[in-house]
Coordinates of C-alpha atoms in Angstrom, one line a residue:
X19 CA -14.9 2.8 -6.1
X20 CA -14.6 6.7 -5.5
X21 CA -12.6 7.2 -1.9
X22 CA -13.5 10.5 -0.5
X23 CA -11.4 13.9 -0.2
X24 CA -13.2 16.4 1.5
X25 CA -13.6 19.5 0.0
X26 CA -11.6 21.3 2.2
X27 CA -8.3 19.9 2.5
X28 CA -8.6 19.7 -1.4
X29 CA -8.7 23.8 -0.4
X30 CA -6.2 23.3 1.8
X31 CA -4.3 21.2 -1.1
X32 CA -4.9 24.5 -3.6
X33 CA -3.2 27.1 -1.4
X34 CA -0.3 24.6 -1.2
X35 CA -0.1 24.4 -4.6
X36 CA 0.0 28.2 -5.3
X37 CA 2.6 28.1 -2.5
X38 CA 4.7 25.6 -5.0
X39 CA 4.4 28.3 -7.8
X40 CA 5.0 31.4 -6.1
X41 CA 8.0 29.9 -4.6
X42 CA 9.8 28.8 -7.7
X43 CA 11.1 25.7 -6.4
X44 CA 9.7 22.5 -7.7
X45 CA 11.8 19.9 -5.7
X46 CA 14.2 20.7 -2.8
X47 CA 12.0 23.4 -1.6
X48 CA 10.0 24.4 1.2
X49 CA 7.4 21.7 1.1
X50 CA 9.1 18.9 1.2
X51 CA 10.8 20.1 4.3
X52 CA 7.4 20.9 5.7
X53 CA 6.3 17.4 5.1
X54 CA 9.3 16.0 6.6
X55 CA 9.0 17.9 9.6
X56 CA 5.4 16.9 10.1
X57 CA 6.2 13.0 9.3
X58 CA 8.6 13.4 12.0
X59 CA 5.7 14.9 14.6
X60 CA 3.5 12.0 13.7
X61 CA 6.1 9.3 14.3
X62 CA 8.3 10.6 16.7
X63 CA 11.5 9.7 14.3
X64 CA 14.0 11.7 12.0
X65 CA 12.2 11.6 8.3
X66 CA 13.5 11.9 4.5
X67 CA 10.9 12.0 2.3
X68 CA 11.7 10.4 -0.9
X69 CA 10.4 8.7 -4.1
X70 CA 8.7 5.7 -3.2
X71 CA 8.9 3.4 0.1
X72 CA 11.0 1.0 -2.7
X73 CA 14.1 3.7 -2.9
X74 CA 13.2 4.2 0.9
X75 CA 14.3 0.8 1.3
X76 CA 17.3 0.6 -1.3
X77 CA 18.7 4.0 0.3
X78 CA 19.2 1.9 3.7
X79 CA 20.5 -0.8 2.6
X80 CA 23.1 1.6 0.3
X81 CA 23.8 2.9 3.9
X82 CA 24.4 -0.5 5.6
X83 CA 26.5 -1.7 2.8
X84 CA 25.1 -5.1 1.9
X85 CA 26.6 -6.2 -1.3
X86 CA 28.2 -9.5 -1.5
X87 CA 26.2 -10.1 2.2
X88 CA 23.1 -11.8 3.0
X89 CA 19.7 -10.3 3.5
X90 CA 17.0 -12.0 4.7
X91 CA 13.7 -11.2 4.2
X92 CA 10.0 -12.8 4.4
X93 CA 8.7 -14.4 1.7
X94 CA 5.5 -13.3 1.6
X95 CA 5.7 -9.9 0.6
X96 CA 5.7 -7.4 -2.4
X97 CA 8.9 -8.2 -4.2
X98 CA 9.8 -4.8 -4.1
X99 CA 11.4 -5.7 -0.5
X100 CA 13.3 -8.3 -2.0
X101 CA 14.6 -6.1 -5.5
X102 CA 15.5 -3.6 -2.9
X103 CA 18.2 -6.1 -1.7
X104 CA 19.1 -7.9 -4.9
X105 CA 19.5 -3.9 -6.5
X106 CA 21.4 -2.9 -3.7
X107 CA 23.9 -6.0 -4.2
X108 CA 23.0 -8.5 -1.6
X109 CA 22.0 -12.4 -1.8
X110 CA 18.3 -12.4 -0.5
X111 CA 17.1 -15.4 1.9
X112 CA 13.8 -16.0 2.1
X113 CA 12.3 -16.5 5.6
X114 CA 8.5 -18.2 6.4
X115 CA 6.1 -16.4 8.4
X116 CA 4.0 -16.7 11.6
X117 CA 0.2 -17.7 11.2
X118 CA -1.1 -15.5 13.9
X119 CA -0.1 -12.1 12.4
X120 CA 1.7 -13.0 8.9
X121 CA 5.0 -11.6 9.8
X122 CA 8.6 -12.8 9.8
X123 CA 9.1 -16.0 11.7
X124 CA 11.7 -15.2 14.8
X125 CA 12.3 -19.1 14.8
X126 CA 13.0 -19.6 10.9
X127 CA 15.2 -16.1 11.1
X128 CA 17.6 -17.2 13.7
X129 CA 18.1 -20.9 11.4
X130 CA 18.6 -19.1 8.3
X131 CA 21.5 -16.3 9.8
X132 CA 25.1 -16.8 9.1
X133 CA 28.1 -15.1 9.3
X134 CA 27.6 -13.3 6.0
X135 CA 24.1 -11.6 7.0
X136 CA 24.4 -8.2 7.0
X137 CA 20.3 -7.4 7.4
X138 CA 17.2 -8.6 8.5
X139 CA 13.9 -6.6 6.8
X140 CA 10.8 -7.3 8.9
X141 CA 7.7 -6.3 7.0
X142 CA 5.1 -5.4 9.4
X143 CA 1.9 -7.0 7.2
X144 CA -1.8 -5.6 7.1
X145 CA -1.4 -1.8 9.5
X146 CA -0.1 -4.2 12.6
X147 CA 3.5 -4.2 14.0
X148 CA 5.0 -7.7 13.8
X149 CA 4.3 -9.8 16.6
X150 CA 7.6 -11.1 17.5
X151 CA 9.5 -7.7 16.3
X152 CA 11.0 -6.8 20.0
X153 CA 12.7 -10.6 20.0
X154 CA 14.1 -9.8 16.1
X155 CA 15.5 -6.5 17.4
X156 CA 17.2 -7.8 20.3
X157 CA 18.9 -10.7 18.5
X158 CA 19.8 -8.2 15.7
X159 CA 21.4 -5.8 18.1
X160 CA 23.2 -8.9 20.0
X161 CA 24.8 -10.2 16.4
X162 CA 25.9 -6.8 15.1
X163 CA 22.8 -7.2 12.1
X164 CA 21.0 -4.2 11.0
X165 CA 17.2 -4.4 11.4
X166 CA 15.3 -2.5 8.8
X167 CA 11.7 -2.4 9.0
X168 CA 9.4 -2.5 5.5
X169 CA 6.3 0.3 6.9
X170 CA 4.8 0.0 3.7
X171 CA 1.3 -1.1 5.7
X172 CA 2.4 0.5 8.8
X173 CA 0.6 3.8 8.6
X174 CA -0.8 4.4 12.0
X175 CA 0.9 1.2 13.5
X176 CA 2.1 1.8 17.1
X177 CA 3.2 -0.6 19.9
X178 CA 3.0 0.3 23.5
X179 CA 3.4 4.2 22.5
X180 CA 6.5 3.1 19.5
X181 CA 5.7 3.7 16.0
X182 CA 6.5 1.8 13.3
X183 CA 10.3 2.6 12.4
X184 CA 11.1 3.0 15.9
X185 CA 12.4 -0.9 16.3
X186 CA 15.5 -1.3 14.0
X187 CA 18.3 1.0 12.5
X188 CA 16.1 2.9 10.1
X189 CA 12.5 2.1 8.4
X190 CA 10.8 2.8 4.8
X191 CA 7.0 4.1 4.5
X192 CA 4.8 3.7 1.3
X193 CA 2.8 6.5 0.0
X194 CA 1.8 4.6 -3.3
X195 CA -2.2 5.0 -4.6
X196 CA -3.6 2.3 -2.6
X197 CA -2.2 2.8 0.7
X198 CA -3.6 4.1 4.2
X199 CA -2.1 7.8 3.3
X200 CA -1.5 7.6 -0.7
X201 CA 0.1 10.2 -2.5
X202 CA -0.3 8.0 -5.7
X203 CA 3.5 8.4 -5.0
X204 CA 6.4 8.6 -3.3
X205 CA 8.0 7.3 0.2
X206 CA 9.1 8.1 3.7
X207 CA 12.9 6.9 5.3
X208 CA 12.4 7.5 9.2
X209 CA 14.8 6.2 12.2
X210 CA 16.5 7.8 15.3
X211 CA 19.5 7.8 13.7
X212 CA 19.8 11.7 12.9
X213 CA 23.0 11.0 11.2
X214 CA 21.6 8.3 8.6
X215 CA 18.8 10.4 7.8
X216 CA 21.6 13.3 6.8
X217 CA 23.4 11.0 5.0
X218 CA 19.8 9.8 3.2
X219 CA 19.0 13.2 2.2
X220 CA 22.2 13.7 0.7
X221 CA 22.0 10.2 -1.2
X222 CA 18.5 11.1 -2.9
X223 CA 20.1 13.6 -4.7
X224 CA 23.1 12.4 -6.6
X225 CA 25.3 12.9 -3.3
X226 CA 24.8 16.5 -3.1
X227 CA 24.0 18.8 0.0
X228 CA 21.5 21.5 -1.6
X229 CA 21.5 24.4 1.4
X230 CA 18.4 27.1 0.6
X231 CA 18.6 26.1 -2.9
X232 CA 22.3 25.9 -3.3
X233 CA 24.8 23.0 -3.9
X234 CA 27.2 23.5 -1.1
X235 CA 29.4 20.0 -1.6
X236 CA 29.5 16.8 -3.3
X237 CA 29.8 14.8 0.2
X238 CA 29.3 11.3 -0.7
X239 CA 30.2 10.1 -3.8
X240 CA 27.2 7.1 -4.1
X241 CA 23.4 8.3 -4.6
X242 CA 21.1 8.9 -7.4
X243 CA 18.1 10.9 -7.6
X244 CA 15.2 9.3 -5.4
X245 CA 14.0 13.4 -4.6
X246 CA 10.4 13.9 -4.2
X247 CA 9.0 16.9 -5.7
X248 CA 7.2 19.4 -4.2
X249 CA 3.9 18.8 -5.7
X250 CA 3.6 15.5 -4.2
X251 CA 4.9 16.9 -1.0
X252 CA 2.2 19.4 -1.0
X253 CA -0.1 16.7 -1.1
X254 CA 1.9 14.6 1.5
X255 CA 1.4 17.7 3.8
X256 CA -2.6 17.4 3.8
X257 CA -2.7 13.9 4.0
X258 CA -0.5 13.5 6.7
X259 CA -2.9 16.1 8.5
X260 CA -6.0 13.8 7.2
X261 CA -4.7 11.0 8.7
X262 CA -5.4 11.0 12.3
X263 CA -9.2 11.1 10.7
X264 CA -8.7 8.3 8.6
X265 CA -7.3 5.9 11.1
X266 CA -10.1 7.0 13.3
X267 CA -12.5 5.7 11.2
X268 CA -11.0 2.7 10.1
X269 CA -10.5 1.9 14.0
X270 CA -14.4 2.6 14.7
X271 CA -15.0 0.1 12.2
X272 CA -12.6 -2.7 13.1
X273 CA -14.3 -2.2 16.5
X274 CA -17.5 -3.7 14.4
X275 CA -15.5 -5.7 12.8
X276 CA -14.2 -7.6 16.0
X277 CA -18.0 -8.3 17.0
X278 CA -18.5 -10.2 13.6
X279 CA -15.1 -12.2 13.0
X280 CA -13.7 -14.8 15.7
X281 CA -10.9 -15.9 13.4
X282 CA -9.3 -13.4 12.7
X283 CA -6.1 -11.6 13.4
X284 CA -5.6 -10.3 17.3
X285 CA -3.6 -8.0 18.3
X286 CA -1.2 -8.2 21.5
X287 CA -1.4 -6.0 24.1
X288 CA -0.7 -1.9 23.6
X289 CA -0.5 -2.4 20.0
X290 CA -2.6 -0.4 17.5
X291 CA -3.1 -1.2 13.9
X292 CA -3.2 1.1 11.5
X293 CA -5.6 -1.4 9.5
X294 CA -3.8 -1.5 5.8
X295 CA -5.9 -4.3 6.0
X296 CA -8.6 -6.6 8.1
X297 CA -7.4 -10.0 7.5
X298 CA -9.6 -12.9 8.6
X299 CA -9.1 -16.8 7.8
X300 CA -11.3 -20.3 6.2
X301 CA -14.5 -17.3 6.3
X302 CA -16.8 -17.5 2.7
X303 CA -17.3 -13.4 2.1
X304 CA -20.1 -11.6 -0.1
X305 CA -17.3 -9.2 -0.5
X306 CA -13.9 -8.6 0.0
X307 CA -10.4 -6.6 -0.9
X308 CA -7.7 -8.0 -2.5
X309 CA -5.2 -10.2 -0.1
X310 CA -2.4 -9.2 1.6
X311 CA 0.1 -11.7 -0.8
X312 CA -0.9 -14.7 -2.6
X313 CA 1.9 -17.3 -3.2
X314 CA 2.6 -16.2 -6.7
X315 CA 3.8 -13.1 -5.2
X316 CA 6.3 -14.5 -3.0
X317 CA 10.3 -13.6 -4.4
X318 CA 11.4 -17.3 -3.9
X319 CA 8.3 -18.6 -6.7
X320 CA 9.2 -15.6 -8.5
X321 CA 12.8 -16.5 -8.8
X322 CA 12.2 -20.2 -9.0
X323 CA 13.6 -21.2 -5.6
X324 CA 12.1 -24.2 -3.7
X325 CA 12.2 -23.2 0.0
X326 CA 10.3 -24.6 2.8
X327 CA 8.0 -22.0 3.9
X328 CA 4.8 -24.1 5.1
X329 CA 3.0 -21.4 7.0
X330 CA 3.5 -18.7 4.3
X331 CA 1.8 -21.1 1.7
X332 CA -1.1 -21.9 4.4
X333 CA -1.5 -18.1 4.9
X334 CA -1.5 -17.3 1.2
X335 CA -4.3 -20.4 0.8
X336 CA -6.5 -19.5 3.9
X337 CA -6.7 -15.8 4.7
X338 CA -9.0 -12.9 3.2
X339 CA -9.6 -9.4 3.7
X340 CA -12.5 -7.9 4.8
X341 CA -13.6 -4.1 3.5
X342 CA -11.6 -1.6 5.5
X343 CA -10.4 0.9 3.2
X344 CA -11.6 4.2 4.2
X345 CA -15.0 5.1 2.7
X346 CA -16.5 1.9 2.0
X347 CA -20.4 2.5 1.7
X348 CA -20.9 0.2 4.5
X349 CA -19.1 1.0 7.4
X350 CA -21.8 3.2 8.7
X351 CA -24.2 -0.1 9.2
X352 CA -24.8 -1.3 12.7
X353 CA -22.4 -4.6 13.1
X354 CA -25.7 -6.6 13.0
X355 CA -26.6 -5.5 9.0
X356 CA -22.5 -5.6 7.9
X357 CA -22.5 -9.4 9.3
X358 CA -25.4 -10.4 7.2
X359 CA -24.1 -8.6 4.4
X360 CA -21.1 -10.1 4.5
X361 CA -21.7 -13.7 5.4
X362 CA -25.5 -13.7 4.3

């Protein structure tokens, strides 16, 4: 599978670079403040671009102050959501999911709170916002909890004009190889918090406050160094300007998509998904992507908890994904010849 990069924003991608070397700076420059600013354009929220969306979310929950609290989190996800608790010293709880758009359960959050939860991570699954996220946010806000929200799949994601990140106190992006705007690395801390995201950028690197390439203070003692260099920013600047493109064409094909599969995920009203994924259920496919989670990869089996999670299991044993991922060779079919290539 080769996915396409046109030829010129890999020209656009070379004049960055020789921007990187003329400048002298190969992290904390010019770039990565460039990319910030434009991540902040395309989502409406205050950015910090950092290492991965994994740091992303260990940097906020630094910032809420978690350890020896609870933080819940759905099940079936990437573990990294999880480690990003248990590193940043909390006890995770593990939540089920809804069927209808595999996200956290508002019914199985609100059993599993007690006086020691300090934070609720909702991961928005498969390019969609979660379906029940404006419930979770409200209760969250009502019982002094901070709502972070796991954008990992969230590229493009918007609800009624709100982007991903826009629901809780602060919200980590993913720019790793296989997502909808991959970098091969790296990760995005947005909110509309101005003074977390100061306090972010300052606990990337090592507590410090670098002004135009000076260290002006040491202002928090906590931190370590999740910096992004500017090499990968570079690149995070042309793909943040090829992404409109991208998630046009995935949308034109979902479109398709929607004419083929009747059991599938649907969206609610005024939402847009990015489409990390197409997810479909109980459908035989000539050809498919990897799922969104299978049970092995839920942090309870993975620490050896039992917990009752009965539509997470379901969901892990009944849903596929059909081709989305931007260039697939078939996407330029009439709907008609992609249905009988796909169910035959």
């Amino acid at each position: 599978m080769i996915l396409p990069f046109e030829s010129e924003y890999k020209e656009r991608y070379y004049q960055l670079l020789d921007k990187v070397f003329e400048s002298n700076f190969w992290s904390d420059g010019r770039m990565t403040k460039i990319f910030e600013e434009k991540f902040e354009e395309f989502t409406h929220l205050f950015s910090c671009a950092v290492s991965s969306g994994g740091t992303g979310l260990l940097s906020i929950l630094e910032y809420v102050d978690v350890r020896g609290k609870e933080v819940i989190v759905p099940a079936n996800t990437f573990w990294a959501t999880a480690l990003a608790a248990k590193k940043a010293g909390a006890k995770v709880v593990y939540v089920d999911c809804n069927r209808q758009d595999l996200c956290m359960s508002y019914n199985d959050m609100v059993s599993k709170v007690t006086s020691d939860t300090k934070a609720i991570i909702v991961v928005h699954i498969g390019g969609h916002i979660a379906f029940e996220i404006e419930k979770i946010a409200e209760f969250c806000e009502a019982h002094n909890i901070a709502l972070i929200e796991d954008c990992a799949h969230a590229h493009g994601a918007e609800w009624n004009g709100k982007n991903a990140g826009s629901w809780g106190l602060a919200g980590s992006y993913s720019f790793y190889a296989t997502k909808t705007m991959p970098l091969g690395e790296g990760g995005m801390v947005v909110s509309k918090n101005k003074e977390l995201i100061t306090w972010i950028k300052k606990f990337r690197n090592y507590g410090k406050e670098v002004i135009q390439g000076n260290v002006v203070t040491y202002p928090i003692k906590e931190g370590f160094n999740y910096r992004i260099n500017e090499v990968t920013a570079a690149l995070g600047i042309v793909q943040i300007e090829r992404l409109p493109m991208i998630l046009e064409w995935k949308r034109k094909l979902a479109k398709k998509l929607d004419n083929i599969f009747d059991n599938r995920v649907f969206l609610p009203e005024g939402m847009v998904s990015g489409y990390y994924k197409y997810i479909i259920f109980d459908t035989e496919l000539s050809e498919e992507t990897g799922k969104v989670f299978n049970y092995t990869d839920f942090g309870n089996e993975i620490e050896g908890i039992d917990v009752d999670l009965p539509n997470s299991y379901w969901v892990a044993k009944h849903h596929k994904c059909v081709p989305i991922y931007y260039g697939w060779d078939k996407a330029g079919l009439p709907a008609e010849e992609i249905k009988r290539y796909l169910l035959g």
